[in-house]
Coordinates of C-alpha atoms in Angstrom, one line a residue:
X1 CA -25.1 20.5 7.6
X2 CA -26.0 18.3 10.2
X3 CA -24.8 14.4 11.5
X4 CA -26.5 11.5 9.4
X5 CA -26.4 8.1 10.4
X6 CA -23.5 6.5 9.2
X7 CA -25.5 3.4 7.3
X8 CA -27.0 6.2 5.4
X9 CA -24.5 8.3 4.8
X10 CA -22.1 5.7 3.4
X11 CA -24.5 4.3 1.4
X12 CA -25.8 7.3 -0.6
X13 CA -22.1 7.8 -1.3
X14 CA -21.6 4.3 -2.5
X15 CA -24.8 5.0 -5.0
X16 CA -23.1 8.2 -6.0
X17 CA -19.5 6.6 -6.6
X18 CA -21.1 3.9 -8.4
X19 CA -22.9 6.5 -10.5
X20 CA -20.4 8.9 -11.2
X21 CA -17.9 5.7 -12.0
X22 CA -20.6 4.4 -14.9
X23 CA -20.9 8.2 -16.2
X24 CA -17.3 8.3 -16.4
X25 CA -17.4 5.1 -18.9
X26 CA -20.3 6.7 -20.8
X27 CA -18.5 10.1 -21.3
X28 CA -16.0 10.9 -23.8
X29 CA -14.1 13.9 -24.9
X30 CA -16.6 16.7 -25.9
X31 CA -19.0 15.3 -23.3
X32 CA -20.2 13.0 -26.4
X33 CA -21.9 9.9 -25.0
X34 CA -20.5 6.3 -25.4
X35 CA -23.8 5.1 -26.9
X36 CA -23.8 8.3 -29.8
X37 CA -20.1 8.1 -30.4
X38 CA -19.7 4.1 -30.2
X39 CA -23.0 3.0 -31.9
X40 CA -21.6 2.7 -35.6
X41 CA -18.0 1.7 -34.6
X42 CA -19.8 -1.4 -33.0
X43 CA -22.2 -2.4 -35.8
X44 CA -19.3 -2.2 -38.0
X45 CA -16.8 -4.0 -35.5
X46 CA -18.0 -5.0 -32.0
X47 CA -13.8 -5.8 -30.8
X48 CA -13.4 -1.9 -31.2
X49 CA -16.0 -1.2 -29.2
X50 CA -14.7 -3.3 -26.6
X51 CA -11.4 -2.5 -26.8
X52 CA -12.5 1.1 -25.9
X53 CA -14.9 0.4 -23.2
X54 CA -12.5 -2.0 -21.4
X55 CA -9.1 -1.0 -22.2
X56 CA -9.3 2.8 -22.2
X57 CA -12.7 3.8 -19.9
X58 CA -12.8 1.6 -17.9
X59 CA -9.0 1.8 -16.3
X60 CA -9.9 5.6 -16.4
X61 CA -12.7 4.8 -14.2
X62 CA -11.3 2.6 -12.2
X63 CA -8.3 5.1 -10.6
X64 CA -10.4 7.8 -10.8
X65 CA -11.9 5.6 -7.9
X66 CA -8.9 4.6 -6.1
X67 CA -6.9 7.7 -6.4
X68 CA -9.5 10.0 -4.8
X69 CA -10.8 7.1 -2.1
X70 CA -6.8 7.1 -1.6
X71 CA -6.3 10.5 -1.3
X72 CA -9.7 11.7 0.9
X73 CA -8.9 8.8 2.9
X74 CA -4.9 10.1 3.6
X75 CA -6.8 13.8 4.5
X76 CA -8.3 12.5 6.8
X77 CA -5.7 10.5 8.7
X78 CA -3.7 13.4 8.5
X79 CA -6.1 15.8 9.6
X80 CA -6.6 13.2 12.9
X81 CA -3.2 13.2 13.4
X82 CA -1.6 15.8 13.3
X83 CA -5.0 17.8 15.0
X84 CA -4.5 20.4 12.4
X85 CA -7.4 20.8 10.0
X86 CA -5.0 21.9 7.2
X87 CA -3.5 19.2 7.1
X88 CA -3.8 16.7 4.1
X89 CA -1.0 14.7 1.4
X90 CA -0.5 18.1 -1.1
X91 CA 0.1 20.8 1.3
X92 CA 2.5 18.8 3.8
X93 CA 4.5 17.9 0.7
X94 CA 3.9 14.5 0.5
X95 CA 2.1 15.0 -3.0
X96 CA 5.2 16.8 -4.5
X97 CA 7.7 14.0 -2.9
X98 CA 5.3 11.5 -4.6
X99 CA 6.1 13.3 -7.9
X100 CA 10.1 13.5 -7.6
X101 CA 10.7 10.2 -6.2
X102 CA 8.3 8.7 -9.3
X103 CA 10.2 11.4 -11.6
X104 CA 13.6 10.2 -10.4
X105 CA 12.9 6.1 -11.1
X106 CA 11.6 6.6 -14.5
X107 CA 14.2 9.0 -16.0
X108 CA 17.1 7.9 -14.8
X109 CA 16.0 3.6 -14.6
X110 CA 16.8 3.4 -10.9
X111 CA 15.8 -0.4 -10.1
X112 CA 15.0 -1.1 -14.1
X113 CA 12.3 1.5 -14.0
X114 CA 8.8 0.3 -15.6
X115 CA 5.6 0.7 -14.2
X116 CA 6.7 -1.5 -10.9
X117 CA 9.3 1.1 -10.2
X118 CA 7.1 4.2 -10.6
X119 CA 5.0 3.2 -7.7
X120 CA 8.1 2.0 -5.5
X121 CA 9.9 5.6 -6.3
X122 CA 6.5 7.4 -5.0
X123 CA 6.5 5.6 -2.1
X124 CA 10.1 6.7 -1.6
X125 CA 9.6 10.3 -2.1
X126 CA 6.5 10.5 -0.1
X127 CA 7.3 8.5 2.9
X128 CA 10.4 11.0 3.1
X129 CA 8.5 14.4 2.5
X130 CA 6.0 13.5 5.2
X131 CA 9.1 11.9 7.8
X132 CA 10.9 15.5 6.8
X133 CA 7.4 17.4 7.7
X134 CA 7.3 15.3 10.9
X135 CA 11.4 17.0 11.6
X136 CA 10.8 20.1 11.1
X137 CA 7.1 20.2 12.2
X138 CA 7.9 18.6 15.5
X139 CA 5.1 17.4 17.4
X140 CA 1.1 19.2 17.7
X141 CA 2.8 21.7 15.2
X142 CA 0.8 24.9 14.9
X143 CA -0.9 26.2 11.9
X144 CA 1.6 28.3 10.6
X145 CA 4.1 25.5 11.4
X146 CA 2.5 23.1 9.2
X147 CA 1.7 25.3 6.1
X148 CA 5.4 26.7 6.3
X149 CA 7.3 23.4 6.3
X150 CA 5.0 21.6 3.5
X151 CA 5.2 24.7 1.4
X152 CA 9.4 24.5 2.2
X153 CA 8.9 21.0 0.8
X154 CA 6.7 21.0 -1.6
X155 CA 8.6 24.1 -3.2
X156 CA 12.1 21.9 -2.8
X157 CA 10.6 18.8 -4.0
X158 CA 9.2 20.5 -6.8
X159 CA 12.6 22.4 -7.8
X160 CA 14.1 19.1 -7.3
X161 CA 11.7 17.5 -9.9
X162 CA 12.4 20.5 -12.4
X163 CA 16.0 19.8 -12.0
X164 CA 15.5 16.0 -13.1
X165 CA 13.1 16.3 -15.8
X166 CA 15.9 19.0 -17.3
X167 CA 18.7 16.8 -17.0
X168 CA 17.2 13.8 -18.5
X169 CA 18.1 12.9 -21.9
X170 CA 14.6 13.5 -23.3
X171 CA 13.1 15.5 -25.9
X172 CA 9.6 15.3 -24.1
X173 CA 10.6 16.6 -20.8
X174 CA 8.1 20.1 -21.0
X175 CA 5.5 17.6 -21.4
X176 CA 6.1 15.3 -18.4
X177 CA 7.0 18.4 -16.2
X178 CA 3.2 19.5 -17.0
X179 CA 1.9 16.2 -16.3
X180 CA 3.1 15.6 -13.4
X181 CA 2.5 19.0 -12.0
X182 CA -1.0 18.8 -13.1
X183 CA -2.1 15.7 -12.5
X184 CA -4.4 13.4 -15.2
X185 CA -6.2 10.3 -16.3
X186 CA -6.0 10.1 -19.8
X187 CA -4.0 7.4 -21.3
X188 CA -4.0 5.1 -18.5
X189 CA -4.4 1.0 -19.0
X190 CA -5.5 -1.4 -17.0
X191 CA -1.6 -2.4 -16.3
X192 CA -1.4 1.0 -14.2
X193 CA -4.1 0.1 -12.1
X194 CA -2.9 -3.5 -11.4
X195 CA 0.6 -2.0 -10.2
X196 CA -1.1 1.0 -8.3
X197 CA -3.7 -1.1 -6.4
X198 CA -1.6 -3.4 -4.5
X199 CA 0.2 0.1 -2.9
X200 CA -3.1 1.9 -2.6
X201 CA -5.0 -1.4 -0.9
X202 CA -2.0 -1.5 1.7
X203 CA -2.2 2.2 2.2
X204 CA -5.6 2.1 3.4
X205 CA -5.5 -0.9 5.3
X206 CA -2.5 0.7 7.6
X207 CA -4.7 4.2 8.2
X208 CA -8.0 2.5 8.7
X209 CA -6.0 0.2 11.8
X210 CA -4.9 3.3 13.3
X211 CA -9.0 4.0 13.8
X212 CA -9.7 3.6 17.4
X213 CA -6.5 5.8 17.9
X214 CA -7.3 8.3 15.9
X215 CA -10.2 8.8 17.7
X216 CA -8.7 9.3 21.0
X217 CA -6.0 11.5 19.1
X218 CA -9.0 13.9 19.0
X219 CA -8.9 14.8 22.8
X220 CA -5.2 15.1 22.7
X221 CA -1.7 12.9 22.5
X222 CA -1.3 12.9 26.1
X223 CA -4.9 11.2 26.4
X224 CA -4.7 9.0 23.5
X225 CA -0.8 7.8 25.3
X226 CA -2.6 7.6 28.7
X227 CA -5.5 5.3 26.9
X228 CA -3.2 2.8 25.9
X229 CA -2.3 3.6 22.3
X230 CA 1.3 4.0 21.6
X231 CA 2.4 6.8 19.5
X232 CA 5.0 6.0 17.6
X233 CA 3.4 2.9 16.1
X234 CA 0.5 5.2 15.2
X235 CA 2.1 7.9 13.8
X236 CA 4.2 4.8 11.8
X237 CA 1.6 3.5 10.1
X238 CA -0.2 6.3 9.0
X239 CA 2.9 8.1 7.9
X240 CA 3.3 4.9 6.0
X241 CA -0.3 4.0 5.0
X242 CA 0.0 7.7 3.3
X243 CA 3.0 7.3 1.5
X244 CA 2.3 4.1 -0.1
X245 CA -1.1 5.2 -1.3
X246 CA -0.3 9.1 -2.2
X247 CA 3.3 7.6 -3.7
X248 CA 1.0 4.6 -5.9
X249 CA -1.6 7.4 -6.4
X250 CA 1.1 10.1 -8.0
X251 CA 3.2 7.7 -9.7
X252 CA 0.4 6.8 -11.9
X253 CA -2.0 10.3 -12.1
X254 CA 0.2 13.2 -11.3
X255 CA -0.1 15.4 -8.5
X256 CA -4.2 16.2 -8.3
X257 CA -4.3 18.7 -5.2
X258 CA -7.0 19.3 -2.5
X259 CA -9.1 16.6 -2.6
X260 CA -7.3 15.5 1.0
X261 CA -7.7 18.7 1.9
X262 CA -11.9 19.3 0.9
X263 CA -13.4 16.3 1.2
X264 CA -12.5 16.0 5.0
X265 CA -14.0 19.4 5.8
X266 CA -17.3 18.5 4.0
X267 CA -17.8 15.2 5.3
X268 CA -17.0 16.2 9.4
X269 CA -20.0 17.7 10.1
X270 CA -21.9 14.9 8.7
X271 CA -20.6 12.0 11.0
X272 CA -20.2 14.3 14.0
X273 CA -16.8 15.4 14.1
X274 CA -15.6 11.6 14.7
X275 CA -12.3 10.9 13.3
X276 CA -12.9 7.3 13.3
X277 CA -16.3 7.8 11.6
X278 CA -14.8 10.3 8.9
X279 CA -12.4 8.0 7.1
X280 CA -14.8 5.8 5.3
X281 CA -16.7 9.0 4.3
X282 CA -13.1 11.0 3.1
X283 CA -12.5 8.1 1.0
X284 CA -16.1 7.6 -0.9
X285 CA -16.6 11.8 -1.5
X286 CA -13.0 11.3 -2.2
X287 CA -13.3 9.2 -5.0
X288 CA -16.5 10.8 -5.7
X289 CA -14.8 14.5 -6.2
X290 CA -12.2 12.9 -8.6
X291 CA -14.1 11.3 -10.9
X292 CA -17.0 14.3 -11.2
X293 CA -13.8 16.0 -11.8
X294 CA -12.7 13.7 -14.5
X295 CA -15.7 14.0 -16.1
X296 CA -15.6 17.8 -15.8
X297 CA -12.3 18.0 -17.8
X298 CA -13.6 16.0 -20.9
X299 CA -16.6 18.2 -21.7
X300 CA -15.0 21.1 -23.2
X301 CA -15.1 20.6 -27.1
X302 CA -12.7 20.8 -29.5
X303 CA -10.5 18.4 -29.3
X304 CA -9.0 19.5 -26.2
X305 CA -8.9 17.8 -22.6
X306 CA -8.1 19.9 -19.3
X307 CA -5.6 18.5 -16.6
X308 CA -7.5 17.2 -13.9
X309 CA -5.3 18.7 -11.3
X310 CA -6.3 22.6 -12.7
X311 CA -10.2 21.7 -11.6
X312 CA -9.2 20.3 -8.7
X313 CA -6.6 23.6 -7.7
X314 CA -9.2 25.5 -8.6
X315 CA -11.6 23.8 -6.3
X316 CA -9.3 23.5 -3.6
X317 CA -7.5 27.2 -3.7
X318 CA -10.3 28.9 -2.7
X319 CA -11.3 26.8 0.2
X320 CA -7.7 26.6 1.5
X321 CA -7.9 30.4 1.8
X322 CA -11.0 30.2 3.4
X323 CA -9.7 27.9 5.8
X324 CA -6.6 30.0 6.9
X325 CA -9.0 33.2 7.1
X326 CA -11.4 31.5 8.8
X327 CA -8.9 29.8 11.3
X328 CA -7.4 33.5 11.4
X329 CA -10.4 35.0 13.0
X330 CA -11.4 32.8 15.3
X331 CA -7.6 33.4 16.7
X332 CA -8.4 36.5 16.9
X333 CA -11.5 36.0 18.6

């Protein structure tokens, strides 16, 4: 693929988000179309129809948006600055963090619980998976580095999750373990998205200031230091912007791997290999890759409705491996 200019590029994603956002109303489970499934119910009562436009697709739609802009976006960042290409929120552990910290708050009412306290206990857990990554990582970690400590974290964060979800008092504890390993939409009201947002919008606003740095981060810490940016504010407010949208993100969805990790490799050789120039782009395929996912998951028939997060992993796997093969040989080389 080669470099568009970036008017164009951005804006023939913002036509497809917009698109896949009002296929995502229209869509229902069996891949049955609003207007087929909804005609009768809203000659016979137009509030019902309403009612399951506004308070079920529509919320569905609406963090299918923000969780993948959230999470393409936090890819990205990563990618930038950590200079590691493997990098993004699910594989340094800041995904499965995310989970435990949201897990932890509702189970055991930590701070009253509720839906404000979901997206305060993902925050939690992910700001301290990725400030444990940045420990053990240490600084311009290597490849092997970096996959080694997230998969130490995500594997102890995800233990740790197990362990909670078994010792709460509740008889539907299998079925939030699956849900919050897998990752979905379903189910979600518009109050979800008026907690998340708040988290996700401040998210994005600290990554998209660290920009210009980013940028320089590209030719190298020492040069980026040497241009005037200081480190640890940059590496603060990324590590931060990530955790309070992956945390917001989590706390509401479930953990819905690889789109960090994807959408970022895609999009780089369309805007030149500019990290400054790749976040916008990160966070519009971002969102776009979720909700074609979403959509994905309700077409089966029969009642039944995949977790997004197995579409997504089994997306994502594959082009992980190819990655690390791929990164393999040109070490070699």
């Amino acid at each position: 693929m080669k470099e568009m200019p970036p008017l164009r590029l951005n804006l023939a994603l913002c036509l497809l988000v917009l698109a896949l956002a009002g296929l995502s109303m229209m869509v229902g489970r069996g891949g049955i179309l609003l207007t087929d499934a909804f005609r009768e119910a809203y000659a016979a009562d137009p509030e019902i129809f309403s009612l399951i436009l506004y308070e079920i697709r529509l919320p569905r739609a609406l963090l299918g948006l923000m969780v993948g802009a959230t999470l393409g976006l936090a890819g990205a960042a990563l990618q930038g600055l950590l200079q590691n290409p493997l990098a993004e929120p699910g594989i340094v552990g800041a995904s499965s963090g995310a989970a435990l910290g949201a897990v932890t708050v509702f189970y055991f009412a930590l701070g009253g619980g509720g839906l404000l306290g979901l997206p305060l206990g993902g925050v939690l857990g992910a700001g301290l998976a990725l400030g444990v990554l940045y420990g053990l990582a240490g600084r311009n970690p290597s490849l092997t580095t970096l996959i080694l400590a997230g998969v130490a974290i995500s594997a102890f964060a995800g233990a740790l999750t197990s362990l909670a979800l078994s010792l709460a008092p509740s008889p539907y504890a299998a079925l939030e373990i699956v849900f919050w390993m897998l990752g979905s939409l379903s189910d979600r009201s518009m109050e979800h998205v008026l907690f998340a947002a708040p988290f996700m919008g401040a998210g994005a606003i600290l990554i998209v200031s660290t920009a210009r740095a980013l940028e320089a981060y590209g030719l190298g810490e020492d040069t980026a230091t040497s241009l005037g940016f200081n480190a640890g504010s940059v590496k603060a407010r990324v590590i931060l912007g990530t955790a309070l949208g992956v945390g917001a993100a989590v706390a509401v969805t479930g953990v819905v791997g690889f789109i960090g990790l994807v959408v970022p490799h895609v999009m780089r050789p369309l805007v030149g290999h500019s990290p400054a120039r790749l976040l916008l782009p990160s966070a519009l395929g971002g969102a776009a890759l979720v909700l074609a996912a979403d959509i994905a998951v309700r077409l089966p028939t029969g009642g039944m409705e995949l977790k997004l997060g197995v579409i997504t992993a089994l997306l994502g796997a594959p082009f992980f491996l190819y990655l690390v093969l791929k990164a393999r040989r040109e070490a070699v080389w």
